[in-house]
Amino acid sequence: MITKFKAHGFTVFSDIDMSFSPGVNVIVGENGTGKTHLMKAVYSACSIIGKNLDRTLAQKVNAVFMPDSIGRLVHRTKGRSSGEFTVYRKKEEDEKERSITLSLTTLGKAEQKSVNWHEDTNPEVTFIPVKDMLANAPGFRSLFSSKVLPYEEIYLDILDKAFMPVSRGLSKEREKLLKHLQIAMDGKVVNKDEKFYLKNKTGNLEFPLLAEGYRKLGLLYLLIQNESLIKGSVLFWDEPEANLNPKLSSAVVNILLELQRMGVQIFITTHDYVLLKEFDLATTPSDNVLYHTLYKENDAVKCASTSVMSEMSPNAIDDTFARLLDTEIQKGLSDL
C-alpha cells in the first residue's frame, strides 16, 4: 500500500507532502497542477520493487516521463538547481514504512536512496493512460523493443498487462465484476493473434471499430480476467472519463469501488463532475475514498484532502458547474 508522496523541486512541485487512502484516491485539479506527474512518479517507484529487476528508479522515471534529459524534471528556477521525490509504502505485516527517493540535478545527475523498498517479487502495479492502446496492439510490443519510438513506456506496460493469459478459477467476486462489464459493453473481450475483439451474439467486432469508451471497459475486463488487479495490487488510471459516455460512469465507479473492497489500491485523476458525483453517491461508510485537490497558491502547487466530496476546496470542477448554472439562471431571468 502506498502511504505518502513527498516532493521538493520536482516538476511542478516546489514542495508538497501527500498522504493516501488504502482504497480509492481521487485526484482533481486544474491543468498544470501535476496530477499525472504525481501518478507517474509513484507508478515508477512501484514498478521497480522487485530485487531481480535490472532497472533503477532514474531509468524507469526517464522512460515514463520522456524528458529531453532527466535533469529537465527538476522544478524550473533560475540557474542550476536540484529536486527530489520520495514514495512511501507499507505492507500489512510491516511496523515501519518503506521508502525510495530519487534526487536529481539540472545537470542530469540522479541518485537513488531506498529503505527496505525492494522485495524478491514485484507486486502487481498497473497504469492506464488516457490514450487507448488496445486498438494499436498488433505488433506494437515487438516494434517498441526494436525501434526508438516517441511513446512513454506506460503504453508498452499496459499492453504487456493486457496480453497476460487468462487466470483459471476466478473467484465469484471477479466473475460478478466481469458480468457487469459484459452488460455495459454488450459482450466480452477475446484475443486472437495479438488482436482484441468484442464478442457478442452478432460475432466478433475488432477493437479499432469499437467506440473508445467501450475499449476502456474492455481493458478493465482484461485486467480483472487475468488477475492484474488483485489484493495488494495498485491501479493508476489517468482520466477514466475520457471518451466515456457519462452513462457508463456509474459502471466504472461501482467496479472501482468493488475492487478497493477486494484490496486493490486505486489512484485516478479526473476533470469530470459526473464521475465525482457517481463516487459520492456510490460510496458506503465502509469504503476508503479520499479526494485530493491540487491547486496553485502563489505559484506553488498545494494539496487539500478530504473524505467528503462536498468538502473539497478549492474545487474547480464544482465551481465551473456552479458558474454555468448561475449563467443559465440569469439568462432565463433576462428572457422573462
mmCIF file of C-alpha atoms in Angstrom:
data_model
loop_
_atom_site.group_PDB
_atom_site.id
_atom_site.type_symbol
_atom_site.label_atom_id
_atom_site.label_comp_id
_atom_site.label_asym_id
_atom_site.label_seq_id
_atom_site.Cartn_x
_atom_site.Cartn_y
_atom_site.Cartn_z
ATOM 1 C CA MET A 1 0.000 0.000 0.000
ATOM 2 C CA ILE A 2 1.320 3.428 -0.973
ATOM 3 C CA THR A 3 1.048 5.711 2.045
ATOM 4 C CA LYS A 4 2.739 9.005 1.137
ATOM 5 C CA PHE A 5 4.366 11.072 -1.576
ATOM 6 C CA LYS A 6 6.736 13.935 -0.881
ATOM 7 C CA ALA A 7 8.437 16.121 -3.460
ATOM 8 C CA HIS A 8 10.722 19.120 -3.342
ATOM 9 C CA GLY A 9 11.737 20.832 -6.545
ATOM 10 C CA PHE A 10 10.355 18.057 -8.772
ATOM 11 C CA THR A 11 8.484 19.034 -11.979
ATOM 12 C CA VAL A 12 5.634 21.385 -10.930
ATOM 13 C CA PHE A 13 6.069 20.597 -7.225
ATOM 14 C CA SER A 14 8.212 23.078 -5.317
ATOM 15 C CA ASP A 15 7.252 21.458 -2.015
ATOM 16 C CA ILE A 16 4.393 19.013 -1.426
ATOM 17 C CA ASP A 17 3.505 16.297 1.090
ATOM 18 C CA MET A 18 0.521 13.990 0.415
ATOM 19 C CA SER A 19 -0.932 11.042 2.335
ATOM 20 C CA PHE A 20 -3.101 8.443 0.616
ATOM 21 C CA SER A 21 -6.055 6.205 1.333
ATOM 22 C CA PRO A 22 -5.526 2.426 1.148
ATOM 23 C CA GLY A 23 -8.657 2.348 -1.018
ATOM 24 C CA VAL A 24 -9.547 4.886 -3.719
ATOM 25 C CA ASN A 25 -7.674 8.161 -4.208
ATOM 26 C CA VAL A 26 -9.434 10.654 -6.493
ATOM 27 C CA ILE A 27 -7.100 13.422 -7.648
ATOM 28 C CA VAL A 28 -8.512 16.617 -9.142
ATOM 29 C CA GLY A 29 -7.048 19.965 -10.089
ATOM 30 C CA GLU A 30 -6.703 22.422 -12.920
ATOM 31 C CA ASN A 31 -4.355 21.697 -15.826
ATOM 32 C CA GLY A 32 -0.733 22.139 -14.848
ATOM 33 C CA THR A 33 -1.099 21.179 -11.186
ATOM 34 C CA GLY A 34 0.788 17.886 -11.569
ATOM 35 C CA LYS A 35 -1.919 15.220 -11.327
ATOM 36 C CA THR A 36 -0.386 12.933 -13.941
ATOM 37 C CA HIS A 37 3.183 13.731 -12.818
ATOM 38 C CA LEU A 38 2.282 12.591 -9.317
ATOM 39 C CA MET A 39 0.879 9.284 -10.563
ATOM 40 C CA LYS A 40 3.781 8.655 -12.938
ATOM 41 C CA ALA A 41 6.329 9.208 -10.168
ATOM 42 C CA VAL A 42 4.560 6.829 -7.772
ATOM 43 C CA TYR A 43 3.978 4.277 -10.552
ATOM 44 C CA SER A 44 7.664 4.360 -11.490
ATOM 45 C CA ALA A 45 8.660 3.655 -7.894
ATOM 46 C CA CYS A 46 6.182 0.770 -7.631
ATOM 47 C CA SER A 47 7.473 -0.714 -10.891
ATOM 48 C CA ILE A 48 10.968 -1.381 -9.531
ATOM 49 C CA ILE A 49 10.136 -3.035 -6.195
ATOM 50 C CA GLY A 50 11.412 -6.440 -7.385
ATOM 51 C CA LYS A 51 15.043 -7.129 -6.403
ATOM 52 C CA ASN A 52 15.741 -9.017 -9.605
ATOM 53 C CA LEU A 53 14.680 -6.182 -11.907
ATOM 54 C CA ASP A 54 17.689 -4.737 -13.710
ATOM 55 C CA ARG A 55 16.311 -1.204 -13.575
ATOM 56 C CA THR A 56 16.973 1.879 -11.472
ATOM 57 C CA LEU A 57 14.314 4.372 -10.475
ATOM 58 C CA ALA A 58 16.009 7.024 -12.618
ATOM 59 C CA GLN A 59 15.820 4.752 -15.676
ATOM 60 C CA LYS A 60 12.140 3.989 -15.118
ATOM 61 C CA VAL A 61 11.271 7.657 -14.480
ATOM 62 C CA ASN A 62 13.140 8.665 -17.636
ATOM 63 C CA ALA A 63 11.215 6.078 -19.686
ATOM 64 C CA VAL A 64 7.842 7.035 -18.184
ATOM 65 C CA PHE A 65 8.217 10.845 -18.375
ATOM 66 C CA MET A 66 10.386 11.002 -21.536
ATOM 67 C CA PRO A 67 12.080 14.364 -20.881
ATOM 68 C CA ASP A 68 14.886 15.562 -23.184
ATOM 69 C CA SER A 69 17.165 14.797 -20.231
ATOM 70 C CA ILE A 70 16.322 13.667 -16.701
ATOM 71 C CA GLY A 71 17.571 16.981 -15.320
ATOM 72 C CA ARG A 72 14.589 18.632 -17.048
ATOM 73 C CA LEU A 73 12.368 17.112 -14.340
ATOM 74 C CA VAL A 74 13.817 19.495 -11.759
ATOM 75 C CA HIS A 75 11.406 22.304 -10.869
ATOM 76 C CA ARG A 76 12.140 25.274 -13.123
ATOM 77 C CA THR A 77 14.031 28.092 -11.429
ATOM 78 C CA LYS A 78 16.792 30.479 -12.488
ATOM 79 C CA GLY A 79 20.242 28.930 -12.531
ATOM 80 C CA ARG A 80 21.289 25.436 -11.538
ATOM 81 C CA SER A 81 19.063 23.620 -9.107
ATOM 82 C CA SER A 82 18.107 20.221 -7.689
ATOM 83 C CA GLY A 83 14.973 18.352 -6.713
ATOM 84 C CA GLU A 84 13.728 15.052 -5.366
ATOM 85 C CA PHE A 85 10.692 12.954 -4.635
ATOM 86 C CA THR A 86 10.064 10.184 -2.125
ATOM 87 C CA VAL A 87 7.419 7.466 -2.233
ATOM 88 C CA TYR A 88 6.445 5.625 0.944
ATOM 89 C CA ARG A 89 4.683 2.301 1.248
ATOM 90 C CA LYS A 90 3.717 -0.137 3.943
ATOM 91 C CA LYS A 91 2.725 -3.802 3.979
ATOM 92 C CA GLU A 92 0.140 -5.147 6.378
ATOM 93 C CA GLU A 93 2.761 -7.013 8.383
ATOM 94 C CA ASP A 94 5.193 -4.062 8.495
ATOM 95 C CA GLU A 95 5.604 -1.841 11.523
ATOM 96 C CA LYS A 96 7.687 0.729 9.686
ATOM 97 C CA GLU A 97 7.246 2.389 6.323
ATOM 98 C CA ARG A 98 9.457 1.536 3.381
ATOM 99 C CA SER A 99 10.620 4.335 1.096
ATOM 100 C CA ILE A 100 12.527 5.196 -2.049
ATOM 101 C CA THR A 101 13.917 8.606 -3.012
ATOM 102 C CA LEU A 102 15.133 9.933 -6.340
ATOM 103 C CA SER A 103 17.295 13.063 -6.210
ATOM 104 C CA LEU A 104 18.032 14.988 -9.410
ATOM 105 C CA THR A 105 20.058 17.983 -10.532
ATOM 106 C CA THR A 106 19.611 20.194 -13.570
ATOM 107 C CA LEU A 107 22.981 18.891 -14.781
ATOM 108 C CA GLY A 108 21.456 15.417 -15.117
ATOM 109 C CA LYS A 109 22.878 13.752 -12.020
ATOM 110 C CA ALA A 110 20.491 11.203 -10.468
ATOM 111 C CA GLU A 111 20.854 9.483 -7.113
ATOM 112 C CA GLN A 112 18.594 6.809 -5.635
ATOM 113 C CA LYS A 113 18.203 6.015 -1.951
ATOM 114 C CA SER A 114 15.889 3.381 -0.526
ATOM 115 C CA VAL A 115 14.875 1.949 2.836
ATOM 116 C CA ASN A 116 13.656 -1.679 2.588
ATOM 117 C CA TRP A 117 11.968 -0.813 -0.709
ATOM 118 C CA HIS A 118 12.908 -3.880 -2.726
ATOM 119 C CA GLU A 119 11.458 -7.379 -2.409
ATOM 120 C CA ASP A 120 12.019 -10.761 -4.038
ATOM 121 C CA THR A 121 8.923 -10.388 -6.198
ATOM 122 C CA ASN A 122 7.357 -7.378 -7.859
ATOM 123 C CA PRO A 123 3.737 -6.692 -6.848
ATOM 124 C CA GLU A 124 1.084 -6.073 -9.487
ATOM 125 C CA VAL A 125 1.039 -2.407 -10.499
ATOM 126 C CA THR A 126 -0.913 -1.059 -13.475
ATOM 127 C CA PHE A 127 -1.072 2.354 -15.163
ATOM 128 C CA ILE A 128 -3.952 3.009 -17.568
ATOM 129 C CA PRO A 129 -3.114 6.093 -19.688
ATOM 130 C CA VAL A 130 -5.622 8.477 -21.230
ATOM 131 C CA LYS A 131 -4.847 7.233 -24.739
ATOM 132 C CA ASP A 132 -6.251 3.813 -25.622
ATOM 133 C CA MET A 133 -3.674 1.302 -26.895
ATOM 134 C CA LEU A 134 -5.703 -1.870 -27.449
ATOM 135 C CA ALA A 135 -6.665 -0.821 -30.971
ATOM 136 C CA ASN A 136 -2.941 -0.384 -31.743
ATOM 137 C CA ALA A 137 -1.866 -3.621 -30.078
ATOM 138 C CA PRO A 138 -0.798 -5.774 -33.083
ATOM 139 C CA GLY A 139 2.978 -5.600 -33.420
ATOM 140 C CA PHE A 140 3.435 -2.637 -31.077
ATOM 141 C CA ARG A 141 5.396 -4.502 -28.415
ATOM 142 C CA SER A 142 7.869 -6.045 -30.850
ATOM 143 C CA LEU A 143 8.287 -2.691 -32.626
ATOM 144 C CA PHE A 144 8.845 -0.917 -29.298
ATOM 145 C CA SER A 145 11.581 -3.378 -28.318
ATOM 146 C CA SER A 146 13.498 -2.967 -31.594
ATOM 147 C CA LYS A 147 12.972 0.698 -32.509
ATOM 148 C CA VAL A 148 13.189 4.078 -30.811
ATOM 149 C CA LEU A 149 9.578 5.233 -30.637
ATOM 150 C CA PRO A 150 8.235 8.537 -29.237
ATOM 151 C CA TYR A 151 5.989 6.728 -26.755
ATOM 152 C CA GLU A 152 6.134 6.811 -22.982
ATOM 153 C CA GLU A 153 6.814 3.380 -21.530
ATOM 154 C CA ILE A 154 3.422 3.306 -19.830
ATOM 155 C CA TYR A 155 1.931 2.363 -23.224
ATOM 156 C CA LEU A 156 4.154 -0.689 -23.527
ATOM 157 C CA ASP A 157 3.498 -1.589 -19.890
ATOM 158 C CA ILE A 158 -0.275 -1.571 -20.264
ATOM 159 C CA LEU A 159 -0.144 -3.758 -23.372
ATOM 160 C CA ASP A 160 2.051 -6.246 -21.529
ATOM 161 C CA LYS A 161 -0.652 -6.351 -18.846
ATOM 162 C CA ALA A 162 -3.463 -6.728 -21.376
ATOM 163 C CA PHE A 163 -1.741 -9.684 -23.066
ATOM 164 C CA MET A 164 -1.259 -11.650 -19.867
ATOM 165 C CA PRO A 165 -3.036 -15.042 -20.069
ATOM 166 C CA VAL A 166 -6.447 -15.512 -18.502
ATOM 167 C CA SER A 167 -6.343 -16.927 -14.984
ATOM 168 C CA ARG A 168 -8.075 -20.194 -14.136
ATOM 169 C CA GLY A 169 -10.702 -20.498 -11.447
ATOM 170 C CA LEU A 170 -11.723 -16.878 -10.996
ATOM 171 C CA SER A 171 -13.424 -16.029 -7.722
ATOM 172 C CA LYS A 172 -17.147 -15.328 -7.562
ATOM 173 C CA GLU A 173 -16.380 -11.649 -6.911
ATOM 174 C CA ARG A 174 -14.362 -11.393 -10.125
ATOM 175 C CA GLU A 175 -16.940 -13.294 -12.141
ATOM 176 C CA LYS A 176 -19.543 -10.838 -10.892
ATOM 177 C CA LEU A 177 -17.433 -7.856 -11.991
ATOM 178 C CA LEU A 178 -16.887 -9.390 -15.431
ATOM 179 C CA LYS A 179 -20.635 -9.894 -15.842
ATOM 180 C CA HIS A 180 -21.253 -6.232 -15.000
ATOM 181 C CA LEU A 181 -18.747 -5.223 -17.667
ATOM 182 C CA GLN A 182 -20.276 -7.629 -20.216
ATOM 183 C CA ILE A 183 -23.650 -5.960 -19.680
ATOM 184 C CA ALA A 184 -22.146 -2.472 -20.036
ATOM 185 C CA MET A 185 -20.220 -3.409 -23.214
ATOM 186 C CA ASP A 186 -22.814 -5.847 -24.577
ATOM 187 C CA GLY A 187 -20.174 -8.555 -24.938
ATOM 188 C CA LYS A 188 -16.882 -9.926 -23.675
ATOM 189 C CA VAL A 189 -13.302 -9.372 -24.800
ATOM 190 C CA VAL A 190 -11.309 -12.026 -26.654
ATOM 191 C CA ASN A 191 -7.766 -12.009 -28.033
ATOM 192 C CA LYS A 192 -6.737 -13.656 -31.287
ATOM 193 C CA ASP A 193 -3.294 -13.256 -32.886
ATOM 194 C CA GLU A 194 -2.496 -10.117 -30.862
ATOM 195 C CA LYS A 195 -5.810 -8.566 -31.879
ATOM 196 C CA PHE A 196 -8.632 -7.773 -29.493
ATOM 197 C CA TYR A 197 -12.306 -8.266 -30.302
ATOM 198 C CA LEU A 198 -15.611 -7.628 -28.579
ATOM 199 C CA LYS A 199 -17.514 -10.889 -28.833
ATOM 200 C CA ASN A 200 -21.314 -10.975 -28.582
ATOM 201 C CA LYS A 201 -24.308 -12.594 -30.272
ATOM 202 C CA THR A 202 -23.572 -10.863 -33.580
ATOM 203 C CA GLY A 203 -19.974 -12.128 -33.756
ATOM 204 C CA ASN A 204 -16.547 -10.554 -33.165
ATOM 205 C CA LEU A 205 -16.074 -6.812 -33.584
ATOM 206 C CA GLU A 206 -12.460 -5.669 -33.943
ATOM 207 C CA PHE A 207 -11.332 -3.087 -31.403
ATOM 208 C CA PRO A 208 -10.389 -0.399 -33.982
ATOM 209 C CA LEU A 209 -14.088 -0.375 -34.967
ATOM 210 C CA LEU A 210 -15.227 -0.152 -31.344
ATOM 211 C CA ALA A 211 -16.018 3.121 -29.558
ATOM 212 C CA GLU A 212 -13.062 4.141 -27.401
ATOM 213 C CA GLY A 213 -15.237 4.248 -24.307
ATOM 214 C CA TYR A 214 -16.008 0.551 -24.783
ATOM 215 C CA ARG A 215 -12.301 -0.128 -25.322
ATOM 216 C CA LYS A 216 -11.622 1.314 -21.891
ATOM 217 C CA LEU A 217 -14.166 -1.021 -20.360
ATOM 218 C CA GLY A 218 -12.623 -3.832 -22.381
ATOM 219 C CA LEU A 219 -9.196 -3.126 -20.908
ATOM 220 C CA LEU A 220 -10.654 -3.184 -17.414
ATOM 221 C CA TYR A 221 -12.281 -6.516 -18.316
ATOM 222 C CA LEU A 222 -8.897 -7.980 -19.334
ATOM 223 C CA LEU A 223 -7.139 -6.737 -16.185
ATOM 224 C CA ILE A 224 -9.772 -8.318 -13.956
ATOM 225 C CA GLN A 225 -9.794 -11.510 -16.003
ATOM 226 C CA ASN A 226 -6.014 -12.063 -15.869
ATOM 227 C CA GLU A 227 -5.801 -11.035 -12.197
ATOM 228 C CA SER A 228 -3.607 -7.987 -12.693
ATOM 229 C CA LEU A 229 -5.951 -6.375 -10.157
ATOM 230 C CA ILE A 230 -5.710 -8.490 -7.021
ATOM 231 C CA LYS A 231 -5.387 -7.862 -3.296
ATOM 232 C CA GLY A 232 -2.232 -5.851 -2.664
ATOM 233 C CA SER A 233 -2.022 -4.506 -6.224
ATOM 234 C CA VAL A 234 -2.087 -0.838 -7.223
ATOM 235 C CA LEU A 235 -4.047 0.669 -10.118
ATOM 236 C CA PHE A 236 -3.333 4.116 -11.587
ATOM 237 C CA TRP A 237 -5.911 5.397 -14.077
ATOM 238 C CA ASP A 238 -5.470 8.747 -15.802
ATOM 239 C CA GLU A 239 -8.852 10.345 -16.604
ATOM 240 C CA PRO A 240 -11.168 7.299 -16.810
ATOM 241 C CA GLU A 241 -13.897 9.556 -18.171
ATOM 242 C CA ALA A 242 -12.016 10.417 -21.391
ATOM 243 C CA ASN A 243 -14.152 9.312 -24.372
ATOM 244 C CA LEU A 244 -16.524 7.570 -21.981
ATOM 245 C CA ASN A 245 -20.241 8.298 -22.247
ATOM 246 C CA PRO A 246 -21.404 9.672 -18.865
ATOM 247 C CA LYS A 247 -23.992 6.894 -18.812
ATOM 248 C CA LEU A 248 -21.147 4.383 -18.307
ATOM 249 C CA SER A 249 -19.537 6.315 -15.443
ATOM 250 C CA SER A 250 -21.705 4.508 -12.911
ATOM 251 C CA ALA A 251 -20.438 1.104 -14.079
ATOM 252 C CA VAL A 252 -16.807 2.235 -13.865
ATOM 253 C CA VAL A 253 -17.218 3.749 -10.405
ATOM 254 C CA ASN A 254 -19.017 0.732 -8.974
ATOM 255 C CA ILE A 255 -16.345 -1.622 -10.302
ATOM 256 C CA LEU A 256 -13.539 0.549 -8.882
ATOM 257 C CA LEU A 257 -15.253 0.635 -5.506
ATOM 258 C CA GLU A 258 -15.673 -3.130 -5.559
ATOM 259 C CA LEU A 259 -12.003 -3.578 -6.445
ATOM 260 C CA GLN A 260 -10.938 -1.496 -3.440
ATOM 261 C CA ARG A 261 -13.187 -3.661 -1.259
ATOM 262 C CA MET A 262 -11.198 -6.612 -2.582
ATOM 263 C CA GLY A 263 -7.906 -4.993 -1.529
ATOM 264 C CA VAL A 264 -6.801 -3.052 -4.633
ATOM 265 C CA GLN A 265 -5.415 0.430 -4.001
ATOM 266 C CA ILE A 266 -6.581 2.851 -6.687
ATOM 267 C CA PHE A 267 -5.410 6.260 -7.915
ATOM 268 C CA ILE A 268 -7.415 8.153 -10.530
ATOM 269 C CA THR A 269 -7.286 11.666 -11.929
ATOM 270 C CA THR A 270 -10.395 13.350 -13.255
ATOM 271 C CA HIS A 271 -11.832 16.593 -14.621
ATOM 272 C CA ASP A 272 -15.363 15.199 -14.685
ATOM 273 C CA TYR A 273 -18.193 16.271 -12.384
ATOM 274 C CA VAL A 274 -20.290 13.211 -13.294
ATOM 275 C CA LEU A 275 -17.540 10.798 -12.237
ATOM 276 C CA LEU A 276 -17.034 12.683 -8.970
ATOM 277 C CA LYS A 277 -20.742 12.639 -8.217
ATOM 278 C CA GLU A 278 -21.009 8.930 -9.025
ATOM 279 C CA PHE A 279 -18.303 8.265 -6.418
ATOM 280 C CA ASP A 280 -20.107 10.473 -3.932
ATOM 281 C CA LEU A 281 -23.404 8.613 -4.404
ATOM 282 C CA ALA A 282 -21.995 5.071 -4.595
ATOM 283 C CA THR A 283 -19.553 5.224 -1.673
ATOM 284 C CA THR A 284 -20.632 3.436 1.505
ATOM 285 C CA PRO A 285 -19.436 4.221 5.067
ATOM 286 C CA SER A 286 -17.113 1.197 4.957
ATOM 287 C CA ASP A 287 -15.349 2.337 1.752
ATOM 288 C CA ASN A 288 -11.991 4.111 1.872
ATOM 289 C CA VAL A 289 -12.253 7.012 -0.572
ATOM 290 C CA LEU A 290 -10.108 10.133 -0.319
ATOM 291 C CA TYR A 291 -10.410 13.201 -2.562
ATOM 292 C CA HIS A 292 -7.222 15.186 -3.218
ATOM 293 C CA THR A 293 -7.387 18.691 -4.684
ATOM 294 C CA LEU A 294 -4.198 20.035 -6.254
ATOM 295 C CA TYR A 295 -4.206 23.813 -6.605
ATOM 296 C CA LYS A 296 -1.812 26.708 -7.080
ATOM 297 C CA GLU A 297 -1.146 29.233 -4.353
ATOM 298 C CA ASN A 298 1.470 31.923 -5.004
ATOM 299 C CA ASP A 299 2.707 29.841 -7.974
ATOM 300 C CA ALA A 300 3.261 26.804 -5.715
ATOM 301 C CA VAL A 301 1.181 23.619 -6.070
ATOM 302 C CA LYS A 302 -0.563 22.688 -2.814
ATOM 303 C CA CYS A 303 -2.823 19.798 -1.839
ATOM 304 C CA ALA A 304 -6.004 19.605 0.226
ATOM 305 C CA SER A 305 -7.509 16.198 1.035
ATOM 306 C CA THR A 306 -10.908 15.164 2.356
ATOM 307 C CA SER A 307 -13.064 12.059 2.547
ATOM 308 C CA VAL A 308 -16.220 14.067 1.772
ATOM 309 C CA MET A 309 -16.692 15.230 -1.819
ATOM 310 C CA SER A 310 -18.820 18.241 -0.871
ATOM 311 C CA GLU A 311 -15.967 19.484 1.332
ATOM 312 C CA MET A 312 -13.416 19.598 -1.479
ATOM 313 C CA SER A 313 -11.895 23.066 -1.599
ATOM 314 C CA PRO A 314 -10.888 24.552 -3.887
ATOM 315 C CA ASN A 315 -12.860 22.563 -6.448
ATOM 316 C CA ALA A 316 -12.512 23.932 -9.977
ATOM 317 C CA ILE A 317 -14.914 21.311 -11.344
ATOM 318 C CA ASP A 318 -17.712 22.228 -8.943
ATOM 319 C CA ASP A 319 -17.012 25.950 -9.352
ATOM 320 C CA THR A 320 -17.331 25.667 -13.124
ATOM 321 C CA PHE A 321 -20.680 23.869 -12.932
ATOM 322 C CA ALA A 322 -21.925 26.409 -10.387
ATOM 323 C CA ARG A 323 -20.930 29.221 -12.758
ATOM 324 C CA LEU A 324 -22.748 27.556 -15.653
ATOM 325 C CA LEU A 325 -25.860 27.069 -13.540
ATOM 326 C CA ASP A 326 -25.759 30.689 -12.412
ATOM 327 C CA THR A 327 -25.336 31.867 -16.006
ATOM 328 C CA GLU A 328 -28.291 29.727 -17.120
ATOM 329 C CA ILE A 329 -30.475 31.145 -14.337
ATOM 330 C CA GLN A 330 -29.516 34.718 -15.182
ATOM 331 C CA LYS A 331 -30.205 34.113 -18.865
ATOM 332 C CA GLY A 332 -33.588 32.639 -18.016
ATOM 333 C CA LEU A 333 -34.470 35.623 -15.887
ATOM 334 C CA SER A 334 -33.407 38.072 -18.586
ATOM 335 C CA ASP A 335 -35.705 36.317 -21.075
ATOM 336 C CA LEU A 336 -38.778 36.822 -18.874
#
